Amino acid sequence: MSTNGETGLPIIIAGAGIGGLTAALCLHAQGHEIVLMDRARQLSEVGAGLQLSPNACSVLDQLGLLEDLTPHAYAPDFVKIFSAKSGEELARVTMGTFLKERHGYPFWEIHRADLQRVLLEKVQASDGISLRLSSEVIDLESSPYEHLTCVFQDDEISGNLHCRALVGADGVWSRTRRLIPGHEDAHYSGQVAYRATVPIDAVPERWRHDAGLWFHKSAHLVHYPVRGGRELNIVGLVEEAWEDETWSAKANKETLLKIFRDWPTEVRNLLTIPDAWLKWALCSVDAGGPWTHGNIALIGDAAHAMLPFMAQGAAMSIEDAAILAEHMHQDVENIPAAFRAFERQRKQRVQHIQGISFRNARTFHYGGAMAFARDTVLRLSKPTSLAARFDDIYGWTPGQ
Ligand SMILES: Cc1cc2nc3c(=O)[nH]c(=O)nc-3n(C[C@H](O)[C@H](O)[C@H](O)COP(=O)(O)OP(=O)(O)OC[C@H]3O[C@@H](n4cnc5c(N)ncnc54)[C@H](O)[C@@H]3O)c2cc1C
């Protein structure tokens, strides 16, 4: 049965990233007809690793995708935390079976391109979701409280499409966000992520199995296997001015090695392995700003891009998609009310997680006495207690 109401018009989703693809599937499962637009010519193999915690996996399970994702995912037994000053292992966080049994879903590391491809294949197999690439959503012409006319740019030609609602899943530099009065702008955080992936055989045996998190003054490093354990994802996060014109750029390995010059030799050796590095400016959007206006709603990075220091950016966009669809089911004849209820339900949780990410940005980069205190607490912590600290985040499921 279609729930497109009396109008028979589709819902347009701007952006076929992780949030947009998931929203298309969740809304389609409720019977809505979807037009999913992305400005990219093709959804190509870009990006590197991201973390899919049990809360995100619970939504992907509802969509029947866990089996398709399994060959691409990797579930480390531990995150090992090191001091980059001394090279000492400070603590371990128990992951793997412990988290799966605790929350009912796995904690996975996955390549963004693999996750996007699995979501895309399901979208392409779904009658009722029309995917339009090379289509950039640029404006809305009518009042947001009436049926909308979405204006898009399609390979030099601009077109109009009537719709019931517009969901902006168009990322941190969202154009849809500009349609929301009083919206927050994206801000550069002063932090840059240097990223690379390498074949797992290229790295020493020691780094092939668990995730690693290294703390140093003004920088930290994360590495974990992706692609079913066949590649290692390496991310160096540093405080740096951003001078490039675009928000991601090719990075110079020599510059990176200079930044990490006083790190342990084994880490510096790891950083020499990739032939190519990319760097990304880390930007955020204050989750406290408005996410909805009439028949327009923002999800994911468009609403609340966060620093990656809780590894919850993709997970929050996946959660948003599920909850937006739930409200569209409950209150389908009154979309503005459904969107407002979605925003009310989500905001506190997302602000909480965005806040932890900001705090981690400071804690991970402590030096001196603060670093000493942090490291002492970590040394005294049990691996399972460290894993249980985030029960409220990882234990979330869409039905809550
Ligand atoms: C190319 C790319 C690579 C990334 N790589 C990583 C990674 O390796 N690790 C990680 O943790 N996070 C990565 N991220 C970020 C991560 O995917 C997001 O933080 C998270 O998944 C939330 O996703 P989102 O769907 O809200 O936004 P995004 O994933 O940013 O997706 C937004 C989508 O909207 C499209 N778009 C933008 N403007 C318009 C418009 N006006 N009209 C139509 N379409 C539009 C973009 O082309 C993009 O496909 C990446 C994002 C992108 C876009």
Short mmCIF file of C-alpha atoms and ligand atoms in Angstrom, two decimals:
data_model
loop_
_atom_site.label_atom_id
_atom_site.label_comp_id
_atom_site.label_asym_id
_atom_site.label_seq_id
_atom_site.Cartn_x
_atom_site.Cartn_y
_atom_site.Cartn_z
CA MET A 1 0.00 0.00 0.00
CA SER A 2 1.33 3.45 -0.84
CA THR A 3 1.49 6.02 1.94
CA ASN A 4 2.12 8.89 -0.43
CA GLY A 5 -1.08 10.49 0.79
CA GLU A 6 -3.60 12.14 -1.48
CA THR A 7 -0.95 13.93 -3.49
CA GLY A 8 0.79 10.87 -4.94
CA LEU A 9 3.99 12.91 -4.85
CA PRO A 10 7.36 11.48 -3.86
CA ILE A 11 9.65 12.47 -1.03
CA ILE A 12 12.91 13.86 -2.41
CA ILE A 13 16.12 13.03 -0.58
CA ALA A 14 19.10 15.25 -1.42
CA GLY A 15 22.31 13.22 -1.09
CA ALA A 16 23.00 9.51 -1.55
CA GLY A 17 25.69 9.23 1.12
CA ILE A 18 25.29 6.85 4.05
CA GLY A 19 22.41 8.85 5.58
CA GLY A 20 20.52 9.46 2.32
CA LEU A 21 20.71 5.85 1.14
CA THR A 22 19.60 4.55 4.55
CA ALA A 23 16.75 7.08 4.69
CA ALA A 24 15.60 6.02 1.21
CA LEU A 25 15.43 2.39 2.35
CA CYS A 26 13.74 3.15 5.69
CA LEU A 27 11.12 5.48 4.14
CA HIS A 28 10.53 3.07 1.28
CA ALA A 29 9.94 0.28 3.81
CA GLN A 30 7.07 2.45 5.17
CA GLY A 31 5.56 2.61 1.67
CA HIS A 32 6.78 6.05 0.57
CA GLU A 33 7.85 6.73 -2.98
CA ILE A 34 11.34 8.21 -3.04
CA VAL A 35 13.43 10.22 -5.47
CA LEU A 36 17.03 10.10 -4.29
CA MET A 37 19.28 12.72 -5.89
CA ASP A 38 23.04 13.07 -5.65
CA ARG A 39 25.14 15.68 -7.34
CA ALA A 40 27.94 13.15 -7.95
CA ARG A 41 28.17 11.59 -11.42
CA GLN A 42 28.75 8.24 -9.79
CA LEU A 43 28.94 7.02 -6.22
CA SER A 44 32.59 6.13 -6.51
CA GLU A 45 35.10 4.35 -4.31
CA VAL A 46 35.96 7.34 -2.15
CA GLY A 47 36.58 7.50 1.55
CA ALA A 48 38.32 5.18 3.93
CA GLY A 49 37.37 3.39 7.12
CA LEU A 50 34.45 4.14 9.38
CA GLN A 51 33.07 2.44 12.45
CA LEU A 52 29.66 0.78 12.60
CA SER A 53 28.79 0.38 16.25
CA PRO A 54 25.95 -1.90 17.48
CA ASN A 55 23.42 0.97 17.43
CA ALA A 56 24.01 1.49 13.69
CA CYS A 57 24.03 -2.26 13.04
CA SER A 58 20.59 -2.59 14.68
CA VAL A 59 19.12 -0.35 11.92
CA LEU A 60 21.05 -2.15 9.18
CA ASP A 61 19.72 -5.44 10.57
CA GLN A 62 16.13 -4.15 10.32
CA LEU A 63 16.87 -3.43 6.66
CA GLY A 64 18.14 -7.00 6.24
CA LEU A 65 21.67 -5.88 5.32
CA LEU A 66 23.94 -7.46 7.95
CA GLU A 67 24.54 -10.61 5.91
CA ASP A 68 25.53 -8.59 2.83
CA LEU A 69 27.88 -6.45 4.92
CA THR A 70 29.56 -9.33 6.78
CA PRO A 71 32.25 -10.13 4.14
CA HIS A 72 33.33 -6.45 4.13
CA ALA A 73 33.34 -5.89 7.89
CA TYR A 74 35.95 -6.52 10.56
CA ALA A 75 35.23 -6.95 14.28
CA PRO A 76 38.41 -6.36 16.33
CA ASP A 77 38.73 -8.12 19.69
CA PHE A 78 40.31 -5.06 21.31
CA VAL A 79 41.07 -1.41 20.86
CA LYS A 80 44.59 -1.03 22.28
CA ILE A 81 45.39 2.42 23.64
CA PHE A 82 49.02 3.57 23.59
CA SER A 83 51.03 6.53 24.78
CA ALA A 84 52.95 7.77 21.75
CA LYS A 85 55.41 9.50 24.08
CA SER A 86 56.61 6.28 25.74
CA GLY A 87 55.25 3.63 23.35
CA GLU A 88 53.58 1.95 26.37
CA GLU A 89 50.24 0.16 25.97
CA LEU A 90 48.09 2.02 28.51
CA ALA A 91 44.86 0.06 28.27
CA ARG A 92 42.65 -2.22 26.22
CA VAL A 93 38.98 -1.84 25.43
CA THR A 94 37.22 -5.18 24.98
CA MET A 95 35.22 -5.24 21.74
CA GLY A 96 34.33 -8.28 19.56
CA THR A 97 32.13 -10.91 21.17
CA PHE A 98 31.80 -8.92 24.40
CA LEU A 99 30.04 -5.99 22.70
CA LYS A 100 28.01 -8.23 20.42
CA GLU A 101 26.66 -10.23 23.37
CA ARG A 102 26.07 -7.10 25.42
CA HIS A 103 24.11 -5.20 22.76
CA GLY A 104 22.90 -7.90 20.40
CA TYR A 105 24.71 -6.46 17.36
CA PRO A 106 28.35 -6.37 16.26
CA PHE A 107 30.85 -3.51 16.44
CA TRP A 108 32.33 -3.38 12.96
CA GLU A 109 35.06 -1.50 11.16
CA ILE A 110 34.22 -1.08 7.48
CA HIS A 111 35.35 0.85 4.41
CA ARG A 112 32.88 3.64 3.62
CA ALA A 113 32.81 2.57 -0.05
CA ASP A 114 31.76 -1.01 0.90
CA LEU A 115 28.95 0.24 3.13
CA GLN A 116 27.77 2.68 0.47
CA ARG A 117 27.84 -0.04 -2.21
CA VAL A 118 25.76 -2.50 -0.15
CA LEU A 119 23.17 0.23 0.60
CA LEU A 120 23.18 1.30 -3.05
CA GLU A 121 22.57 -2.24 -4.33
CA LYS A 122 19.53 -2.52 -2.08
CA VAL A 123 18.27 0.89 -3.26
CA GLN A 124 18.69 -0.15 -6.90
CA ALA A 125 16.77 -3.36 -6.24
CA SER A 126 13.84 -1.44 -4.68
CA ASP A 127 10.89 -0.49 -6.89
CA GLY A 128 9.69 2.85 -5.64
CA ILE A 129 13.13 4.41 -5.14
CA SER A 130 14.34 6.36 -8.14
CA LEU A 131 18.04 7.25 -7.99
CA ARG A 132 19.17 10.27 -9.99
CA LEU A 133 22.88 10.96 -10.13
CA SER A 134 24.39 14.23 -11.45
CA SER A 135 21.38 15.95 -9.85
CA GLU A 136 22.20 18.68 -7.40
CA VAL A 137 19.32 19.95 -5.29
CA ILE A 138 19.63 23.73 -5.32
CA ASP A 139 16.38 25.30 -4.15
CA LEU A 140 12.72 25.05 -3.27
CA GLU A 141 10.29 27.32 -5.03
CA SER A 142 7.09 27.15 -3.05
CA SER A 143 6.24 27.80 0.56
CA PRO A 144 7.60 25.09 2.80
CA TYR A 145 4.09 24.58 4.25
CA GLU A 146 2.56 23.69 0.87
CA HIS A 147 3.54 20.98 -1.56
CA LEU A 148 7.03 21.74 -2.60
CA THR A 149 8.73 22.26 -5.91
CA CYS A 150 12.30 21.13 -5.70
CA VAL A 151 14.73 22.78 -8.11
CA PHE A 152 17.70 20.75 -9.19
CA GLN A 153 20.59 21.14 -11.57
CA ASP A 154 21.02 18.13 -13.81
CA ASP A 155 24.11 18.27 -16.06
CA GLU A 156 23.83 21.99 -16.89
CA ILE A 157 20.02 21.90 -17.20
CA SER A 158 17.89 22.93 -14.27
CA GLY A 159 14.68 21.05 -13.60
CA ASN A 160 11.69 21.12 -11.25
CA LEU A 161 10.08 18.26 -9.43
CA HIS A 162 7.02 18.43 -7.19
CA CYS A 163 7.34 16.56 -3.94
CA ARG A 164 5.68 16.08 -0.56
CA ALA A 165 8.80 16.73 1.44
CA LEU A 166 12.52 17.32 1.08
CA VAL A 167 15.02 15.43 3.23
CA GLY A 168 18.46 17.07 3.21
CA ALA A 169 21.08 14.32 3.54
CA ASP A 170 23.59 16.40 1.62
CA GLY A 171 26.46 16.35 4.06
CA VAL A 172 28.41 18.91 6.03
CA TRP A 173 28.25 21.59 3.28
CA SER A 174 24.49 21.03 2.86
CA ARG A 175 22.64 23.30 0.49
CA THR A 176 19.32 22.15 1.94
CA ARG A 177 20.40 23.49 5.33
CA ARG A 178 20.36 27.02 3.89
CA LEU A 179 16.59 26.63 3.36
CA ILE A 180 16.06 26.38 7.13
CA PRO A 181 15.69 29.78 8.83
CA GLY A 182 18.22 30.32 11.63
CA HIS A 183 20.36 27.35 10.54
CA GLU A 184 23.88 26.83 11.87
CA ASP A 185 26.84 27.02 9.48
CA ALA A 186 29.65 24.48 9.26
CA HIS A 187 32.87 25.44 11.04
CA TYR A 188 36.43 24.25 10.53
CA SER A 189 37.63 22.65 13.78
CA GLY A 190 41.35 23.39 13.38
CA GLN A 191 41.97 19.64 13.03
CA VAL A 192 42.96 17.67 9.95
CA ALA A 193 42.65 13.92 9.33
CA TYR A 194 45.44 12.35 7.24
CA ARG A 195 44.08 9.08 5.87
CA ALA A 196 45.32 6.07 3.95
CA THR A 197 44.55 2.38 3.53
CA VAL A 198 47.15 -0.30 2.79
CA PRO A 199 47.00 -4.06 2.10
CA ILE A 200 47.17 -5.87 5.43
CA ASP A 201 50.16 -7.96 4.23
CA ALA A 202 52.18 -4.76 3.95
CA VAL A 203 52.04 -4.06 7.70
CA PRO A 204 53.81 -5.91 10.52
CA GLU A 205 51.86 -8.83 12.03
CA ARG A 206 51.46 -6.86 15.26
CA TRP A 207 49.05 -4.33 13.66
CA ARG A 208 46.94 -6.75 11.63
CA HIS A 209 44.28 -7.78 14.14
CA ASP A 210 43.20 -5.18 16.68
CA ALA A 211 42.38 -1.50 16.50
CA GLY A 212 45.01 0.92 17.80
CA LEU A 213 44.60 4.37 19.34
CA TRP A 214 47.73 6.42 20.09
CA PHE A 215 47.74 9.63 22.14
CA HIS A 216 50.29 12.42 21.87
CA LYS A 217 50.34 16.13 22.55
CA SER A 218 48.38 17.88 19.76
CA ALA A 219 47.93 14.72 17.66
CA HIS A 220 46.60 11.18 17.78
CA LEU A 221 46.62 8.17 15.51
CA VAL A 222 43.99 5.49 14.85
CA HIS A 223 44.41 2.28 12.85
CA TYR A 224 42.13 -0.69 12.30
CA PRO A 225 41.54 -3.41 9.70
CA VAL A 226 38.76 -2.96 7.11
CA ARG A 227 37.54 -4.89 4.04
CA GLY A 228 37.07 -8.09 6.03
CA GLY A 229 40.59 -7.72 7.44
CA ARG A 230 42.28 -7.42 4.03
CA GLU A 231 43.34 -3.77 4.43
CA LEU A 232 44.50 -1.55 7.28
CA ASN A 233 42.94 1.91 7.64
CA ILE A 234 45.33 4.49 9.13
CA VAL A 235 44.24 7.95 10.27
CA GLY A 236 46.52 10.59 11.79
CA LEU A 237 44.64 13.47 13.42
CA VAL A 238 46.57 16.68 13.89
CA GLU A 239 45.99 20.30 14.78
CA GLU A 240 46.78 22.30 11.67
CA ALA A 241 45.71 25.39 9.72
CA TRP A 242 43.82 24.56 6.51
CA GLU A 243 45.08 26.35 3.43
CA ASP A 244 43.71 24.31 0.50
CA GLU A 245 40.76 25.53 -1.54
CA THR A 246 38.76 22.32 -1.18
CA TRP A 247 38.00 20.53 2.08
CA SER A 248 39.92 17.40 1.09
CA ALA A 249 43.23 17.24 -0.72
CA LYS A 250 46.22 15.05 -1.53
CA ALA A 251 48.58 15.04 1.42
CA ASN A 252 52.34 15.05 1.42
CA LYS A 253 53.86 12.05 3.23
CA GLU A 254 56.98 14.03 4.17
CA THR A 255 54.82 16.67 5.89
CA LEU A 256 53.04 13.94 7.83
CA LEU A 257 56.31 12.32 8.90
CA LYS A 258 57.57 15.70 10.04
CA ILE A 259 54.51 16.13 12.26
CA PHE A 260 55.07 12.64 13.72
CA ARG A 261 58.85 13.05 14.00
CA ASP A 262 59.05 12.37 17.76
CA TRP A 263 56.71 9.35 17.68
CA PRO A 264 57.94 5.76 18.23
CA THR A 265 59.86 4.31 15.28
CA GLU A 266 57.32 1.51 14.77
CA VAL A 267 54.58 4.11 14.23
CA ARG A 268 56.72 6.17 11.88
CA ASN A 269 57.48 2.96 9.95
CA LEU A 270 53.74 2.34 9.63
CA LEU A 271 53.23 5.85 8.27
CA THR A 272 55.85 5.30 5.55
CA ILE A 273 53.96 2.29 4.09
CA PRO A 274 51.12 4.01 2.15
CA ASP A 275 52.13 5.45 -1.24
CA ALA A 276 49.38 8.04 -1.11
CA TRP A 277 47.75 9.99 1.70
CA LEU A 278 44.65 12.16 1.60
CA LYS A 279 43.89 14.86 4.12
CA TRP A 280 40.48 16.07 5.23
CA ALA A 281 39.60 19.24 7.07
CA LEU A 282 37.40 18.27 10.02
CA CYS A 283 34.32 20.46 10.20
CA SER A 284 31.28 20.42 12.42
CA VAL A 285 27.75 21.81 12.52
CA ASP A 286 26.26 22.65 15.93
CA ALA A 287 23.54 20.07 16.58
CA GLY A 288 21.68 22.69 18.62
CA GLY A 289 20.58 24.56 15.48
CA PRO A 290 17.25 23.87 13.74
CA TRP A 291 17.01 20.69 11.64
CA THR A 292 13.50 21.08 10.26
CA HIS A 293 11.22 23.69 8.74
CA GLY A 294 7.77 22.78 7.47
CA ASN A 295 8.18 19.93 5.00
CA ILE A 296 11.99 20.09 5.05
CA ALA A 297 14.15 17.96 7.37
CA LEU A 298 17.90 17.57 7.65
CA ILE A 299 19.60 14.34 8.67
CA GLY A 300 23.19 13.23 9.27
CA ASP A 301 26.09 15.60 8.67
CA ALA A 302 23.77 18.22 7.13
CA ALA A 303 22.09 18.62 10.53
CA HIS A 304 24.93 17.91 12.95
CA ALA A 305 28.33 17.02 11.44
CA MET A 306 30.58 16.02 14.32
CA LEU A 307 34.28 15.46 14.89
CA PRO A 308 35.20 11.78 14.41
CA PHE A 309 36.49 11.33 17.98
CA MET A 310 33.57 9.13 19.03
CA ALA A 311 33.38 7.51 15.56
CA GLN A 312 29.62 8.14 15.50
CA GLY A 313 29.09 10.37 12.41
CA ALA A 314 27.89 7.59 10.12
CA ALA A 315 26.01 5.87 12.96
CA MET A 316 24.07 9.05 13.77
CA SER A 317 23.03 9.50 10.13
CA ILE A 318 21.83 5.87 10.09
CA GLU A 319 19.89 6.35 13.35
CA ASP A 320 18.37 9.60 12.00
CA ALA A 321 17.15 7.77 8.90
CA ALA A 322 15.36 5.10 10.95
CA ILE A 323 13.71 7.57 13.34
CA LEU A 324 12.64 9.94 10.58
CA ALA A 325 10.91 7.04 8.84
CA GLU A 326 9.24 5.97 12.11
CA HIS A 327 7.70 9.42 12.51
CA MET A 328 6.64 9.52 8.89
CA HIS A 329 4.75 6.32 9.54
CA GLN A 330 3.03 7.59 12.65
CA ASP A 331 2.02 11.00 11.34
CA VAL A 332 2.10 10.75 7.59
CA GLU A 333 -0.72 13.24 6.88
CA ASN A 334 1.03 15.97 8.83
CA ILE A 335 4.61 15.99 7.65
CA PRO A 336 5.70 19.20 9.45
CA ALA A 337 4.50 17.67 12.75
CA ALA A 338 6.26 14.38 11.99
CA PHE A 339 9.50 16.22 11.19
CA ARG A 340 9.28 18.30 14.38
CA ALA A 341 8.73 15.13 16.43
CA PHE A 342 11.76 13.56 14.71
CA GLU A 343 13.92 16.56 15.65
CA ARG A 344 12.66 16.54 19.25
CA GLN A 345 13.39 12.84 19.65
CA ARG A 346 16.87 12.97 18.16
CA LYS A 347 18.36 16.24 19.33
CA GLN A 348 19.36 15.46 22.90
CA ARG A 349 21.11 12.22 21.98
CA VAL A 350 22.99 13.75 19.06
CA GLN A 351 24.05 16.80 21.12
CA HIS A 352 25.28 14.46 23.86
CA ILE A 353 27.43 12.48 21.41
CA GLN A 354 28.65 15.62 19.63
CA GLY A 355 29.70 16.94 23.06
CA ILE A 356 31.72 13.79 23.85
CA SER A 357 33.43 14.06 20.45
CA PHE A 358 34.46 17.66 21.21
CA ARG A 359 35.73 16.68 24.68
CA ASN A 360 37.70 13.76 23.24
CA ALA A 361 39.34 16.18 20.81
CA ARG A 362 40.92 17.83 23.86
CA THR A 363 41.53 14.74 26.01
CA PHE A 364 43.24 12.77 23.23
CA HIS A 365 45.72 15.63 22.71
CA TYR A 366 46.61 16.43 26.32
CA GLY A 367 50.24 17.02 27.27
CA GLY A 368 51.98 17.41 30.66
CA ALA A 369 50.05 16.86 33.90
CA MET A 370 46.71 16.35 32.16
CA ALA A 371 48.18 13.58 30.00
CA PHE A 372 49.70 11.99 33.10
CA ALA A 373 46.30 11.99 34.85
CA ARG A 374 44.52 10.59 31.77
CA ASP A 375 47.11 7.83 31.34
CA THR A 376 46.96 6.88 35.04
CA VAL A 377 43.18 6.46 34.89
CA LEU A 378 43.52 4.35 31.74
CA ARG A 379 46.17 2.09 33.31
CA LEU A 380 43.80 1.39 36.22
CA SER A 381 40.75 0.70 34.03
CA LYS A 382 39.45 -2.79 33.26
CA PRO A 383 39.09 -3.55 29.51
CA THR A 384 35.42 -4.47 29.93
CA SER A 385 34.68 -1.34 32.03
CA LEU A 386 36.10 0.85 29.28
CA ALA A 387 33.83 -0.92 26.78
CA ALA A 388 30.78 -0.54 29.04
CA ARG A 389 31.26 3.24 29.40
CA PHE A 390 29.32 3.79 26.20
CA ASP A 391 26.39 1.45 26.83
CA ASP A 392 23.95 4.35 26.34
CA ILE A 393 25.36 4.96 22.86
CA TYR A 394 25.93 1.42 21.64
CA GLY A 395 22.84 -0.09 23.30
CA TRP A 396 20.41 2.11 21.34
CA THR A 397 17.92 0.40 19.01
CA PRO A 398 15.32 2.04 16.73
CA GLY A 399 12.35 0.78 18.75
CA GLN A 400 13.42 2.58 21.96
C1 LIG B 1 33.17 11.35 -0.39
C2 LIG B 1 33.05 11.13 1.09
C3 LIG B 1 33.96 10.31 1.74
C4 LIG B 1 33.88 10.12 3.13
N1 LIG B 1 34.77 9.30 3.72
C5 LIG B 1 34.67 9.04 5.04
C6 LIG B 1 35.55 8.13 5.66
O1 LIG B 1 36.41 7.57 5.02
N2 LIG B 1 35.42 7.90 7.00
C7 LIG B 1 34.45 8.51 7.74
O2 LIG B 1 34.34 8.26 8.95
N3 LIG B 1 33.60 9.37 7.17
C8 LIG B 1 33.68 9.65 5.84
N4 LIG B 1 32.82 10.53 5.26
C9 LIG B 1 31.82 11.15 6.11
C10 LIG B 1 30.78 10.17 6.52
O3 LIG B 1 30.33 9.42 5.41
C11 LIG B 1 29.66 10.97 7.10
O4 LIG B 1 30.11 11.68 8.24
C12 LIG B 1 28.54 10.12 7.60
O5 LIG B 1 28.41 8.93 6.91
C13 LIG B 1 27.25 10.91 7.52
O6 LIG B 1 26.85 10.87 6.19
P1 LIG B 1 25.81 11.77 5.48
O7 LIG B 1 25.00 10.86 4.63
O8 LIG B 1 25.11 12.66 6.42
O9 LIG B 1 26.70 12.72 4.54
P2 LIG B 1 27.76 12.34 3.43
O10 LIG B 1 28.28 10.97 3.60
O11 LIG B 1 28.71 13.47 3.42
O12 LIG B 1 26.93 12.34 2.06
C14 LIG B 1 26.42 13.51 1.48
C15 LIG B 1 26.06 13.23 0.03
O13 LIG B 1 25.32 14.34 -0.46
C16 LIG B 1 25.73 14.65 -1.78
N5 LIG B 1 25.37 16.05 -1.99
C17 LIG B 1 25.95 17.16 -1.46
N6 LIG B 1 25.27 18.26 -1.81
C18 LIG B 1 24.24 17.86 -2.59
C19 LIG B 1 23.17 18.53 -3.24
N7 LIG B 1 23.01 19.86 -3.14
N8 LIG B 1 22.28 17.81 -3.96
C20 LIG B 1 22.42 16.45 -4.06
N9 LIG B 1 23.41 15.77 -3.46
C21 LIG B 1 24.30 16.45 -2.72
C22 LIG B 1 27.21 14.33 -1.76
O14 LIG B 1 27.68 14.07 -3.07
C23 LIG B 1 27.26 13.08 -0.87
O15 LIG B 1 27.11 11.90 -1.63
C24 LIG B 1 32.88 10.77 3.89
C25 LIG B 1 31.95 11.60 3.22
C26 LIG B 1 32.02 11.76 1.83
C27 LIG B 1 31.00 12.63 1.10
#
